Short mmCIF file of C-alpha atoms in Angstrom, two decimals:
data_model
loop_
_atom_site.label_atom_id
_atom_site.label_comp_id
_atom_site.label_asym_id
_atom_site.label_seq_id
_atom_site.Cartn_x
_atom_site.Cartn_y
_atom_site.Cartn_z
CA MET A 1 4.10 37.83 -49.89
CA ASN A 2 2.48 34.40 -49.73
CA ASP A 3 3.84 30.89 -49.11
CA GLU A 4 4.66 30.28 -52.78
CA GLN A 5 6.65 33.49 -53.05
CA TRP A 6 8.70 32.73 -49.95
CA MET A 7 9.28 29.17 -51.15
CA ARG A 8 10.39 30.46 -54.52
CA MET A 9 13.00 32.50 -52.70
CA ALA A 10 14.17 29.34 -50.93
CA LEU A 11 14.43 27.54 -54.28
CA ARG A 12 16.57 30.35 -55.69
CA LEU A 13 18.87 30.08 -52.67
CA ALA A 14 19.16 26.31 -53.18
CA GLU A 15 20.60 26.88 -56.65
CA ALA A 16 23.84 28.09 -55.04
CA GLY A 17 24.67 24.47 -54.22
CA GLN A 18 24.12 22.97 -57.68
CA GLY A 19 26.96 20.61 -58.54
CA GLN A 20 28.60 20.93 -55.12
CA THR A 21 26.47 18.93 -52.69
CA ALA A 22 26.63 15.36 -54.06
CA PRO A 23 25.54 12.96 -52.81
CA ASN A 24 23.23 15.38 -51.00
CA PRO A 25 20.51 17.36 -52.77
CA VAL A 26 20.46 21.13 -53.04
CA VAL A 27 18.41 22.81 -50.32
CA GLY A 28 17.37 26.37 -49.52
CA ALA A 29 15.72 27.83 -46.43
CA VAL A 30 14.19 31.20 -45.51
CA VAL A 31 13.16 32.40 -42.04
CA VAL A 32 10.29 34.91 -42.08
CA GLN A 33 9.23 36.96 -39.05
CA GLN A 34 6.09 39.07 -39.45
CA GLY A 35 6.52 39.41 -43.19
CA GLU A 36 10.24 40.16 -43.04
CA VAL A 37 13.14 37.89 -43.99
CA VAL A 38 15.35 37.56 -40.91
CA GLY A 39 17.48 34.64 -42.05
CA PHE A 40 18.28 32.57 -45.12
CA GLY A 41 20.71 29.87 -46.16
CA ALA A 42 21.61 27.09 -48.57
CA HIS A 43 23.29 23.72 -48.28
CA LEU A 44 26.60 24.10 -50.13
CA LYS A 45 28.57 20.91 -49.53
CA ALA A 46 28.02 17.46 -48.04
CA GLY A 47 29.18 17.33 -44.46
CA THR A 48 28.68 21.08 -43.89
CA PRO A 49 25.67 22.72 -42.17
CA HIS A 50 22.33 22.33 -43.86
CA ALA A 51 20.28 25.22 -45.19
CA GLU A 52 18.09 25.46 -42.09
CA VAL A 53 21.09 25.80 -39.81
CA HIS A 54 22.57 28.64 -41.85
CA ALA A 55 19.21 30.41 -41.92
CA LEU A 56 18.61 30.02 -38.17
CA ARG A 57 22.08 31.26 -37.33
CA MET A 58 21.45 34.41 -39.34
CA ALA A 59 18.05 34.91 -37.74
CA GLY A 60 19.33 34.47 -34.19
CA HIS A 61 16.70 35.26 -31.52
CA ARG A 62 14.33 36.53 -34.24
CA ALA A 63 13.70 32.92 -35.28
CA ALA A 64 11.40 32.52 -32.26
CA HIS A 65 7.76 32.22 -33.43
CA ALA A 66 8.89 32.68 -37.06
CA THR A 67 7.91 30.68 -40.16
CA VAL A 68 10.64 28.71 -41.92
CA TYR A 69 10.37 27.81 -45.62
CA VAL A 70 12.56 24.87 -46.64
CA THR A 71 12.70 23.09 -49.98
CA LEU A 72 13.11 19.63 -48.39
CA GLU A 73 11.87 17.99 -45.23
CA PRO A 74 14.27 18.80 -42.37
CA CYS A 75 16.41 15.82 -41.44
CA SER A 76 15.68 14.04 -38.18
CA HIS A 77 18.72 11.77 -37.91
CA HIS A 78 22.33 12.15 -36.89
CA GLY A 79 24.88 11.89 -39.70
CA ARG A 80 27.86 14.11 -40.32
CA THR A 81 25.71 16.96 -39.04
CA PRO A 82 23.09 17.08 -36.25
CA PRO A 83 19.36 16.83 -37.08
CA CYS A 84 17.86 20.03 -38.46
CA CYS A 85 14.62 19.23 -36.62
CA ASP A 86 16.44 19.75 -33.32
CA ALA A 87 17.72 23.14 -34.44
CA LEU A 88 14.23 24.26 -35.53
CA ILE A 89 12.66 23.11 -32.28
CA GLU A 90 15.35 24.74 -30.15
CA ALA A 91 14.98 28.00 -32.09
CA GLY A 92 11.30 28.10 -31.16
CA VAL A 93 9.88 28.50 -34.66
CA SER A 94 6.10 28.29 -34.87
CA ARG A 95 5.61 27.02 -38.44
CA VAL A 96 7.61 25.14 -41.07
CA VAL A 97 6.59 25.04 -44.73
CA VAL A 98 8.14 22.15 -46.66
CA ALA A 99 8.19 21.70 -50.43
CA LEU A 100 9.02 17.98 -50.46
CA THR A 101 8.96 15.12 -48.01
CA ASP A 102 12.04 12.93 -47.71
CA PRO A 103 11.95 9.29 -48.92
CA ASN A 104 15.24 8.44 -47.21
CA PRO A 105 14.40 5.55 -44.83
CA ALA A 106 16.35 7.41 -42.13
CA VAL A 107 13.80 10.25 -42.36
CA SER A 108 10.78 9.40 -44.57
CA GLY A 109 8.33 11.70 -42.86
CA ALA A 110 9.91 11.37 -39.43
CA GLY A 111 11.15 14.95 -39.58
CA ILE A 112 7.66 16.30 -40.17
CA GLN A 113 6.22 14.11 -37.43
CA ARG A 114 8.88 15.21 -34.97
CA LEU A 115 8.21 18.88 -35.64
CA ARG A 116 4.46 18.40 -35.22
CA GLU A 117 4.95 16.50 -31.98
CA ALA A 118 6.90 19.53 -30.74
CA GLY A 119 3.87 21.72 -31.40
CA ILE A 120 5.15 23.25 -34.65
CA THR A 121 2.68 23.66 -37.52
CA VAL A 122 3.98 21.94 -40.65
CA ASP A 123 2.60 22.43 -44.17
CA VAL A 124 3.88 20.24 -46.99
CA GLY A 125 3.76 20.46 -50.79
CA VAL A 126 4.26 24.14 -51.61
CA LEU A 127 5.97 24.27 -55.06
CA ALA A 128 6.66 20.55 -54.84
CA ALA A 129 7.02 20.12 -58.61
CA GLU A 130 9.60 22.91 -58.86
CA ALA A 131 11.56 21.49 -55.93
CA ALA A 132 11.53 18.00 -57.45
CA ARG A 133 12.78 19.26 -60.80
CA GLN A 134 15.54 21.21 -59.06
CA ASN A 135 16.74 17.99 -57.43
CA ALA A 136 16.34 15.72 -60.45
CA ALA A 137 19.91 14.47 -60.02
CA TYR A 138 19.33 13.31 -56.49
CA LEU A 139 15.99 11.77 -57.40
CA THR A 140 17.62 9.76 -60.17
CA TRP A 141 20.35 8.59 -57.82
CA ARG A 142 17.78 7.52 -55.23
CA ARG A 143 15.51 5.84 -57.75
CA TRP A 144 17.98 4.04 -60.02
CA SER A 145 21.24 4.11 -57.99
CA ARG A 146 23.01 5.92 -60.81
CA PRO A 147 23.66 9.53 -61.81
CA LEU A 148 21.26 11.71 -63.73
CA VAL A 149 22.67 11.54 -67.28
CA ILE A 150 22.63 14.74 -69.33
CA TRP A 151 23.71 14.52 -72.95
CA LYS A 152 25.22 17.74 -74.23
CA CYS A 153 25.71 17.86 -77.97
CA ALA A 154 26.95 20.51 -80.40
CA ALA A 155 26.15 19.78 -84.04
CA THR A 156 25.82 21.44 -87.42
CA LEU A 157 22.50 21.88 -89.19
CA ASP A 158 23.06 18.55 -90.92
CA GLY A 159 23.73 16.74 -87.63
CA ARG A 160 27.53 16.53 -87.76
CA ILE A 161 29.55 16.78 -84.55
CA ALA A 162 32.89 16.72 -86.36
CA ALA A 163 34.42 16.93 -89.82
CA PRO A 164 35.41 13.69 -91.62
CA THR A 165 38.92 14.16 -90.20
CA GLY A 166 37.53 14.18 -86.67
CA HIS A 167 38.16 17.90 -86.23
CA SER A 168 35.45 19.45 -84.03
CA GLN A 169 36.89 22.63 -82.54
CA TYR A 170 34.66 24.48 -82.59
CA VAL A 171 31.19 23.56 -83.81
CA THR A 172 29.43 26.33 -81.87
CA GLY A 173 30.35 29.93 -81.14
CA PRO A 174 31.86 31.48 -78.00
CA ALA A 175 28.51 32.27 -76.35
CA ALA A 176 27.39 28.65 -76.48
CA ARG A 177 30.76 27.44 -75.25
CA ALA A 178 30.57 29.83 -72.31
CA GLU A 179 27.13 28.49 -71.47
CA VAL A 180 28.51 24.95 -71.42
CA GLN A 181 31.01 26.04 -68.78
CA SER A 182 28.06 27.05 -66.62
CA LEU A 183 26.45 23.66 -67.27
CA ARG A 184 29.65 21.88 -66.24
CA ARG A 185 29.66 23.83 -63.00
CA GLN A 186 26.31 22.28 -62.06
CA VAL A 187 27.24 18.60 -62.36
CA ALA A 188 29.19 16.13 -60.28
CA ALA A 189 31.00 14.51 -63.22
CA ILE A 190 31.75 14.97 -66.94
CA ALA A 191 32.20 12.02 -69.30
CA VAL A 192 33.57 11.41 -72.79
CA GLY A 193 34.51 8.39 -74.82
CA ILE A 194 38.09 7.60 -75.76
CA GLY A 195 37.49 8.75 -79.33
CA THR A 196 36.85 12.28 -78.09
CA VAL A 197 40.01 12.21 -76.00
CA LEU A 198 42.14 11.06 -78.94
CA ALA A 199 40.58 13.55 -81.37
CA ASP A 200 40.29 16.67 -79.18
CA ASN A 201 42.54 16.13 -76.13
CA PRO A 202 40.00 18.01 -73.96
CA ARG A 203 40.54 19.35 -70.45
CA LEU A 204 36.98 18.65 -69.24
CA THR A 205 37.22 21.33 -66.56
CA VAL A 206 35.12 24.28 -65.47
CA ARG A 207 36.83 27.41 -66.73
CA SER A 208 36.16 31.10 -66.23
CA ASP A 209 37.88 34.26 -67.42
CA SER A 210 37.17 36.06 -64.15
CA GLU A 211 37.79 33.49 -61.44
CA VAL A 212 39.22 30.08 -60.63
CA PRO A 213 36.21 27.84 -59.94
CA ALA A 214 36.42 26.04 -56.62
CA HIS A 215 34.40 23.09 -57.89
CA GLN A 216 35.84 20.81 -60.55
CA PRO A 217 33.64 17.87 -61.59
CA CYS A 218 35.10 14.39 -61.64
CA ARG A 219 36.38 13.61 -65.15
CA VAL A 220 35.25 10.27 -66.57
CA VAL A 221 36.63 8.51 -69.66
CA PHE A 222 35.12 5.38 -71.21
CA ASP A 223 38.24 3.66 -72.56
CA SER A 224 37.66 -0.06 -73.07
CA THR A 225 41.24 -0.95 -74.07
CA LEU A 226 43.17 1.82 -72.28
CA ARG A 227 44.15 3.78 -75.36
CA MET A 228 44.32 7.14 -73.58
CA PRO A 229 47.85 8.62 -73.67
CA ALA A 230 49.45 9.11 -70.28
CA ASP A 231 50.20 12.71 -71.27
CA ALA A 232 46.56 13.56 -72.06
CA VAL A 233 45.84 17.10 -70.93
CA LEU A 234 42.86 16.08 -68.79
CA LEU A 235 45.24 14.08 -66.57
CA ARG A 236 47.10 17.29 -65.71
CA GLN A 237 44.04 19.18 -64.46
CA PRO A 238 42.92 19.45 -60.82
CA GLY A 239 40.42 16.90 -59.61
CA GLU A 240 39.66 13.20 -59.93
CA VAL A 241 39.91 11.16 -63.15
CA LEU A 242 38.12 7.83 -63.53
CA VAL A 243 38.89 5.61 -66.52
CA TYR A 244 36.39 2.82 -67.15
CA CYS A 245 37.93 -0.10 -69.04
CA THR A 246 36.97 -3.72 -69.58
CA ALA A 247 37.91 -6.22 -66.92
CA ALA A 248 40.49 -7.81 -69.23
CA ALA A 249 42.19 -4.57 -70.25
CA ARG A 250 44.50 -4.23 -67.24
CA ASP A 251 45.96 -7.72 -67.78
CA THR A 252 46.06 -7.37 -71.56
CA TYR A 253 47.75 -3.96 -71.51
CA PRO A 254 49.72 -3.81 -68.24
CA GLN A 255 52.07 -1.07 -69.44
CA ARG A 256 49.21 1.18 -70.51
CA ALA A 257 47.51 0.60 -67.18
CA ALA A 258 50.65 1.40 -65.21
CA ALA A 259 51.30 4.57 -67.20
CA LEU A 260 47.77 5.90 -66.70
CA GLU A 261 47.82 5.15 -62.99
CA ALA A 262 51.21 6.82 -62.66
CA ALA A 263 49.67 9.88 -64.35
CA GLY A 264 46.96 10.03 -61.68
CA ALA A 265 44.03 8.18 -63.22
CA GLU A 266 41.99 5.64 -61.31
CA LEU A 267 41.27 2.63 -63.52
CA VAL A 268 37.89 1.01 -62.97
CA PRO A 269 37.52 -2.38 -64.69
CA VAL A 270 33.95 -3.43 -65.51
CA ALA A 271 32.35 -6.12 -67.64
CA ALA A 272 32.38 -5.87 -71.43
CA ASP A 273 29.28 -5.75 -73.64
CA GLU A 274 28.72 -7.90 -76.74
CA ALA A 275 30.92 -5.57 -78.78
CA GLY A 276 33.78 -5.83 -76.29
CA ARG A 277 33.25 -2.30 -74.97
CA VAL A 278 32.62 -1.16 -71.42
CA ARG A 279 29.11 -1.98 -70.23
CA VAL A 280 27.75 1.50 -69.64
CA GLU A 281 25.19 0.32 -67.10
CA ASP A 282 27.97 -1.13 -64.92
CA ALA A 283 29.98 2.07 -65.15
CA LEU A 284 26.97 4.20 -64.17
CA ALA A 285 26.25 1.88 -61.25
CA ASP A 286 29.80 2.40 -60.04
CA LEU A 287 29.44 6.17 -60.35
CA GLY A 288 26.27 5.90 -58.28
CA ARG A 289 28.08 3.95 -55.58
CA ARG A 290 30.62 6.75 -55.44
CA GLY A 291 27.86 9.26 -54.72
CA LEU A 292 28.16 11.07 -58.05
CA THR A 293 24.57 12.08 -58.68
CA SER A 294 24.87 13.81 -62.07
CA LEU A 295 26.88 13.07 -65.20
CA LEU A 296 27.28 15.40 -68.18
CA VAL A 297 28.10 13.34 -71.26
CA GLU A 298 29.85 15.44 -73.90
CA GLY A 299 30.78 12.74 -76.43
CA GLY A 300 31.35 10.79 -78.43
CA GLN A 301 29.13 9.05 -80.86
CA ALA A 302 29.56 5.45 -79.62
CA LEU A 303 29.21 6.32 -75.94
CA VAL A 304 26.06 8.40 -76.37
CA SER A 305 24.48 5.87 -78.71
CA SER A 306 25.12 3.11 -76.17
CA LEU A 307 23.60 5.13 -73.33
CA LEU A 308 20.53 5.93 -75.41
CA ALA A 309 20.14 2.31 -76.43
CA GLN A 310 20.17 1.30 -72.77
CA GLY A 311 17.62 3.98 -71.87
CA MET A 312 20.07 5.79 -69.63
CA VAL A 313 19.94 9.34 -70.97
CA ASP A 314 17.59 11.49 -68.90
CA LYS A 315 18.06 14.99 -70.30
CA VAL A 316 19.31 16.44 -73.59
CA VAL A 317 20.97 19.82 -74.11
CA TYR A 318 21.51 20.12 -77.87
CA TYR A 319 23.21 23.07 -79.58
CA VAL A 320 22.73 23.56 -83.31
CA ALA A 321 25.24 25.74 -85.17
CA PRO A 322 24.30 27.49 -88.45
CA LYS A 323 26.86 25.47 -90.39
CA LEU A 324 26.77 22.71 -93.01
CA LEU A 325 29.46 20.08 -93.50
CA GLY A 326 27.81 17.68 -95.92
CA GLN A 327 30.01 14.88 -94.63
CA GLY A 328 31.46 14.09 -91.24
CA ILE A 329 30.75 12.32 -87.98
CA SER A 330 27.09 12.13 -87.00
CA ALA A 331 25.90 12.72 -83.46
CA LEU A 332 24.54 9.17 -83.17
CA SER A 333 25.13 5.73 -84.64
CA GLY A 334 23.48 2.34 -84.39
CA PRO A 335 20.04 1.00 -85.30
CA VAL A 336 17.72 3.53 -86.95
CA PRO A 337 13.99 3.64 -86.04
CA ALA A 338 11.77 2.40 -88.87
CA SER A 339 9.25 5.20 -88.37
CA MET A 340 8.76 8.54 -86.69
CA GLY A 341 6.51 6.79 -84.21
CA GLU A 342 9.52 4.89 -82.89
CA ALA A 343 11.65 8.00 -82.39
CA MET A 344 12.59 9.06 -78.86
CA GLN A 345 10.43 12.04 -77.96
CA LEU A 346 11.70 14.81 -75.70
CA LYS A 347 9.37 16.23 -73.04
CA ASP A 348 9.18 19.77 -71.65
CA VAL A 349 11.13 21.10 -74.61
CA GLU A 350 12.64 24.57 -74.34
CA TRP A 351 14.22 26.57 -77.17
CA GLY A 352 16.74 29.36 -76.90
CA VAL A 353 19.16 31.38 -79.00
CA VAL A 354 22.74 31.58 -77.73
CA GLY A 355 24.83 33.93 -79.83
CA GLU A 356 24.38 32.66 -83.37
CA ASP A 357 23.50 29.13 -82.23
CA LEU A 358 20.25 27.44 -81.26
CA ARG A 359 19.82 25.50 -78.02
CA VAL A 360 17.17 22.79 -77.56
CA THR A 361 16.64 21.33 -74.09
CA GLY A 362 14.30 18.52 -73.15
CA TRP A 363 13.79 15.45 -71.00
CA LEU A 364 13.62 11.82 -72.06
CA ARG A 365 12.66 10.81 -68.53
CA HIS A 366 11.26 12.61 -65.50
CA PRO A 367 12.90 11.26 -62.35
CA TRP A 368 10.10 12.86 -60.33
CA GLU A 369 7.16 11.22 -62.12
CA ARG A 370 6.44 8.62 -59.44
CA GLU A 371 4.82 10.31 -56.47
CA GLU A 372 6.84 8.44 -53.88
CA GLU A 373 10.03 9.56 -55.65
CA THR A 374 9.24 13.27 -55.88
CA ALA A 375 11.44 14.09 -52.97
CA CYS A 376 15.03 13.87 -51.93
CA SER A 377 17.14 13.63 -48.87
CA GLN A 378 19.58 15.74 -46.92
CA ASP A 379 22.04 12.94 -46.21
CA SER A 380 24.54 14.22 -43.70
#
């Protein structure tokens, strides 16, 4: 096997941490001794050992004079865990192959320099594009101080996300809904607007028929005037609930505020936009400050339209069901482009069939496009 094949193995290992490592990126590492894998590991949660440490522990004495493949530059600073550079040097490895350098000012190439000063050969850039795409959430967080925003939509052939009555359960079939559970598992937070809460009373949790998922994303509700009932089902699920309201809402509706807080929600007042709704950019900035690096937006119409208008949707996962309503609630609202030339164009589009439904995935923005941003950090 060559460097790319070993690095691809490290990237597959890194996937085990998707949705669990925020604010850290996902990282995988493989230790190879004379063409044989003697150790491997992944970073699974912030504050726990990094991928290199897991891999070196498995390799033991066989790490001496081995080559280590790691998807991100090994950290060189003390945080909640010791520097990975120290562990690699102490293990006596002879070569380290790195997919991406680390733009974190605490590292920013210092890890590579430290390894080289210790006499270790370091090669950088193997499968860099794949590693950057894998850590798009962390790149977005580093670049714009907000989460990567993924819009998930389920609509009929005529673009309706709900019937005229607001009924939307279920637009797509069971296979597509099961796939969405997998998507939820990979993000730090899930968001909906208050209209979705009132119409569907969703749980917004990761569910599985075979196991109880250990990771539950933070649940986020955009509720400008605190209309969410205190007995909403999402308030009775495990995990954190953040309710973004306007700064005036708590004083205007003190009883609503008290009831929601008593039910376990954390109210987060932010400024209002011209329409009197929560300023989405302020809410996303707050999520970024909390270290939530990815946000799956599942509805509704007003919230998604506002995010798109502000240029804050990065990725789209759109399911189309073979159904026609004729009338109902459209996926988007607001100003309509005057021509096709003004339409938002998805990049890197992928198509797939899920049960009887169609899935379209694409990017509105590549967080890794700027060269100096095509890396991410193993914050301890």
